[in-house]
CSV table of C-alpha atoms in Angstrom, one decimal:
chain,number,residue,atom,x,y,z
A,1,UNK,CA,103.1,93.3,91.4
A,2,UNK,CA,102.5,94.9,88.1
A,3,UNK,CA,99.2,96.0,89.1
A,4,UNK,CA,101.0,98.0,92.6
A,5,UNK,CA,103.5,99.3,89.9
A,6,UNK,CA,100.5,101.2,87.9
A,7,UNK,CA,98.8,102.4,90.9
A,8,UNK,CA,102.2,103.9,92.0
A,9,UNK,CA,102.8,105.6,89.0
A,10,UNK,CA,99.3,107.3,89.5
A,11,UNK,CA,100.2,108.2,93.1
A,12,UNK,CA,103.3,109.6,91.9
A,13,UNK,CA,101.6,111.8,89.6
A,14,UNK,CA,99.3,112.9,92.4
A,15,UNK,CA,102.9,113.9,94.5
A,16,UNK,CA,104.0,115.7,91.6
A,17,UNK,CA,100.9,118.2,91.8
A,18,UNK,CA,101.0,118.1,95.6
A,19,UNK,CA,105.0,119.0,95.1
A,20,UNK,CA,104.1,122.6,93.7
A,21,UNK,CA,102.9,123.7,97.1
A,22,UNK,CA,105.8,122.2,99.1
A,23,UNK,CA,107.4,125.8,99.7
A,24,UNK,CA,104.3,126.7,101.2
A,25,UNK,CA,103.5,123.9,103.2
A,26,UNK,CA,106.8,123.3,105.1
A,27,UNK,CA,107.1,127.2,105.4
A,28,UNK,CA,104.3,128.2,106.6
A,29,UNK,CA,102.4,125.3,108.4
A,30,UNK,CA,104.1,122.5,111.5
A,31,UNK,CA,103.8,120.1,108.4
A,32,UNK,CA,107.2,118.3,108.1
A,33,UNK,CA,108.9,116.4,105.4
A,34,UNK,CA,109.2,113.4,107.4
A,35,UNK,CA,105.6,113.9,108.5
A,36,UNK,CA,104.2,114.3,105.2
A,37,UNK,CA,106.0,111.0,103.9
A,38,UNK,CA,105.0,109.1,106.8
A,39,UNK,CA,101.0,110.0,106.1
A,40,UNK,CA,101.6,109.5,102.4
A,41,UNK,CA,103.4,105.7,103.3
A,42,UNK,CA,100.3,105.1,105.8
A,43,UNK,CA,97.7,106.0,103.2
A,44,UNK,CA,99.5,104.0,100.3
A,45,UNK,CA,100.0,100.9,102.4
A,46,UNK,CA,95.8,100.9,102.9
A,47,UNK,CA,95.5,101.3,99.3
A,48,UNK,CA,97.9,98.4,98.6
A,49,UNK,CA,96.2,96.5,101.2
A,50,UNK,CA,92.9,96.5,99.7
A,51,UNK,CA,94.2,96.2,96.4
A,52,UNK,CA,96.3,92.9,97.2
A,53,UNK,CA,93.6,91.6,98.9
A,54,UNK,CA,90.9,92.4,96.3
A,55,UNK,CA,93.6,90.6,93.5
A,56,UNK,CA,94.0,87.5,96.1
A,57,UNK,CA,90.3,86.9,96.5
A,58,UNK,CA,89.7,86.7,92.7
A,59,UNK,CA,92.5,84.9,91.8
A,60,UNK,CA,91.6,82.3,94.2
A,61,UNK,CA,87.7,82.7,93.2
A,62,UNK,CA,88.5,82.0,89.3
A,63,UNK,CA,90.8,79.2,90.1
A,64,UNK,CA,88.3,77.5,92.3
A,65,UNK,CA,85.3,78.4,90.0
A,66,UNK,CA,87.3,77.4,86.8
A,67,UNK,CA,89.4,74.6,87.6
A,68,UNK,CA,88.1,73.8,91.1
A,69,UNK,CA,91.7,74.3,92.4
A,70,UNK,CA,91.9,75.8,95.9
A,71,UNK,CA,94.8,78.5,95.3
A,72,UNK,CA,94.7,79.4,98.5
A,73,UNK,CA,98.5,80.7,99.6
A,74,UNK,CA,100.7,78.5,102.2
A,75,UNK,CA,100.9,81.4,104.2
A,76,UNK,CA,97.8,83.8,103.7
A,77,UNK,CA,99.0,86.9,106.3
A,78,UNK,CA,102.2,86.7,104.7
A,79,UNK,CA,101.2,87.4,101.1
A,80,UNK,CA,98.8,89.9,102.7
A,81,UNK,CA,101.5,91.6,104.5
A,82,UNK,CA,103.7,91.6,101.3
A,83,UNK,CA,101.2,93.4,99.1
A,84,UNK,CA,101.4,96.9,100.9
A,85,UNK,CA,105.3,96.4,101.0
A,86,UNK,CA,105.5,95.6,97.1
A,87,UNK,CA,103.5,98.7,96.4
A,88,UNK,CA,105.5,100.7,98.7
A,89,UNK,CA,108.5,99.6,97.0
A,90,UNK,CA,107.3,100.5,94.0
A,91,UNK,CA,106.2,103.8,94.9
A,92,UNK,CA,109.3,104.7,96.8
A,93,UNK,CA,111.3,104.4,93.8
A,94,UNK,CA,108.8,106.2,91.8
A,95,UNK,CA,108.8,109.3,94.0
A,96,UNK,CA,112.4,109.5,94.4
A,97,UNK,CA,113.0,109.3,90.5
A,98,UNK,CA,110.1,112.1,90.6
A,99,UNK,CA,112.1,114.1,93.1
A,100,UNK,CA,115.4,114.0,91.8
A,101,UNK,CA,113.6,114.9,88.1
A,102,UNK,CA,111.7,117.7,89.4
A,103,UNK,CA,114.4,119.2,91.2
A,104,UNK,CA,117.0,119.1,88.5
A,105,UNK,CA,114.5,119.5,85.4
A,106,UNK,CA,111.7,121.0,86.8
A,107,UNK,CA,107.7,119.8,85.5
A,108,UNK,CA,107.9,120.2,82.1
A,109,UNK,CA,109.0,116.9,80.9
A,110,UNK,CA,107.8,114.9,83.8
A,111,UNK,CA,105.3,112.6,81.2
A,112,UNK,CA,108.6,111.1,79.9
A,113,UNK,CA,109.7,109.5,83.2
A,114,UNK,CA,106.3,108.6,84.2
A,115,UNK,CA,106.2,105.1,83.6
A,116,UNK,CA,110.3,104.5,84.1
A,117,UNK,CA,110.6,102.9,87.3
A,118,UNK,CA,108.1,100.2,85.6
A,119,UNK,CA,110.7,100.0,82.8
A,120,UNK,CA,113.2,99.5,85.6
A,121,UNK,CA,111.4,96.9,87.6
A,122,UNK,CA,111.3,94.7,84.1
A,123,UNK,CA,114.8,95.4,83.2
A,124,UNK,CA,116.3,94.7,86.5
A,125,UNK,CA,114.5,91.4,86.4
A,126,UNK,CA,114.9,89.7,83.3
A,127,UNK,CA,118.4,90.9,83.2
A,128,UNK,CA,119.4,88.9,86.2
A,129,UNK,CA,117.0,86.2,85.2
A,130,UNK,CA,118.4,85.8,81.5
A,131,UNK,CA,122.1,86.5,82.9
A,132,UNK,CA,121.6,83.5,85.2
A,133,UNK,CA,123.2,85.4,88.0
A,134,UNK,CA,123.2,83.7,91.4
A,135,UNK,CA,124.5,84.4,94.9
A,136,UNK,CA,124.6,87.8,96.4
A,137,UNK,CA,124.1,89.3,92.8
A,138,UNK,CA,120.5,88.0,92.7
A,139,UNK,CA,119.3,90.6,95.5
A,140,UNK,CA,120.7,93.4,93.7
A,141,UNK,CA,117.2,93.7,92.3
A,142,UNK,CA,114.6,94.5,95.3
A,143,UNK,CA,112.0,93.9,92.5
A,144,UNK,CA,113.2,90.6,91.9
A,145,UNK,CA,113.4,89.9,95.5
A,146,UNK,CA,109.9,90.5,96.1
A,147,UNK,CA,108.9,88.7,93.2
A,148,UNK,CA,110.8,85.7,95.2
A,149,UNK,CA,109.0,86.3,98.3
A,150,UNK,CA,105.6,86.2,96.8
A,151,UNK,CA,106.6,82.8,95.4
A,152,UNK,CA,107.9,81.8,98.6
A,153,UNK,CA,105.0,82.5,100.4
A,154,UNK,CA,102.6,81.2,98.1
A,155,UNK,CA,104.1,78.0,97.3
A,156,UNK,CA,106.3,77.5,100.4
A,157,UNK,CA,109.1,76.6,98.2
A,158,UNK,CA,112.5,78.3,98.2
A,159,UNK,CA,113.2,77.1,94.6
A,160,UNK,CA,113.2,79.9,92.3
A,161,UNK,CA,111.2,78.5,89.1
A,162,UNK,CA,112.4,80.6,86.4
A,163,UNK,CA,115.9,79.2,86.0
A,164,UNK,CA,115.5,75.5,85.3
A,165,UNK,CA,118.9,75.0,84.2
A,166,UNK,CA,120.6,75.6,86.9
A,167,UNK,CA,118.2,75.7,90.0
A,168,UNK,CA,118.6,78.1,92.7
A,169,UNK,CA,117.3,78.3,96.1
A,170,UNK,CA,116.9,81.7,97.4
A,171,UNK,CA,117.4,83.2,100.9
A,172,UNK,CA,113.7,84.7,101.9
A,173,UNK,CA,115.6,86.5,104.7
A,174,UNK,CA,118.1,88.3,102.1
A,175,UNK,CA,115.3,89.1,99.9
A,176,UNK,CA,113.5,90.6,102.8
A,177,UNK,CA,116.4,92.9,103.5
A,178,UNK,CA,117.1,93.7,99.7
A,179,UNK,CA,113.3,94.4,99.7
A,180,UNK,CA,113.4,96.8,103.2
A,181,UNK,CA,116.8,98.5,102.2
A,182,UNK,CA,115.6,99.5,99.0
A,183,UNK,CA,112.4,101.3,100.4
A,184,UNK,CA,114.8,103.1,103.1
A,185,UNK,CA,116.8,104.1,100.3
A,186,UNK,CA,114.2,105.1,98.0
A,187,UNK,CA,112.3,107.0,100.8
A,188,UNK,CA,114.9,108.8,102.2
A,189,UNK,CA,116.2,110.1,99.0
A,190,UNK,CA,112.7,111.4,98.3
A,191,UNK,CA,112.7,113.2,101.6
A,192,UNK,CA,116.3,115.1,100.8
A,193,UNK,CA,115.2,116.0,97.4
A,194,UNK,CA,111.8,117.2,98.9
A,195,UNK,CA,113.9,119.8,100.6
A,196,UNK,CA,115.2,121.0,97.5
A,197,UNK,CA,111.8,121.3,95.9
A,198,UNK,CA,110.2,123.6,98.6
A,199,UNK,CA,113.0,126.0,98.2
A,200,UNK,CA,114.2,125.9,94.4
A,201,UNK,CA,111.7,128.1,93.1
A,202,UNK,CA,110.0,125.7,90.5
A,203,UNK,CA,106.5,126.5,92.4
A,204,UNK,CA,105.5,128.4,89.0
A,205,UNK,CA,106.2,126.0,86.5
A,206,UNK,CA,104.0,124.6,84.1
A,207,UNK,CA,103.2,120.6,85.4
A,208,UNK,CA,103.1,118.8,82.1
């Protein structure tokens, strides 16, 4: 997940550069904001699929060569499918934050929030874990839900291992809903604010 986060930050930086031409792209071509976002999501899915497969393969190889342990996941197809979803989640949150920031503050101080999604990722996860929150509140963090889905698909266990004092079994279906809902909200917000970027007259501002 952390590798996906840094990749998402790089992609979002590219999005910030491209956003300077949105006013021309959507005004003088047949491209639409929805088409642009879907194309970007498709490209990112391929990237995260390759990245996730490489990480999975290296993890298995190192464990097998070093410790002679077969660290293959219980659900190989599930893990492979989850990799693009996790990457798209972080990318969606990052794109939404960038879009909102560019709309209201321009490009001048964009570097200050470049790693904000990663900070949110860690803060949301550890705040819920340390607080010992259970029940529906657990799914408020889509990042934590994606972490659990990874554990579940890899080990097949529904027991969340980080809370040993009061063990809690998490519902993978609710975790998946949390992940999907967060992706939908973040990409919808990105598309909405893309319209404002294209018509806000910030095209000539300095990027960084």
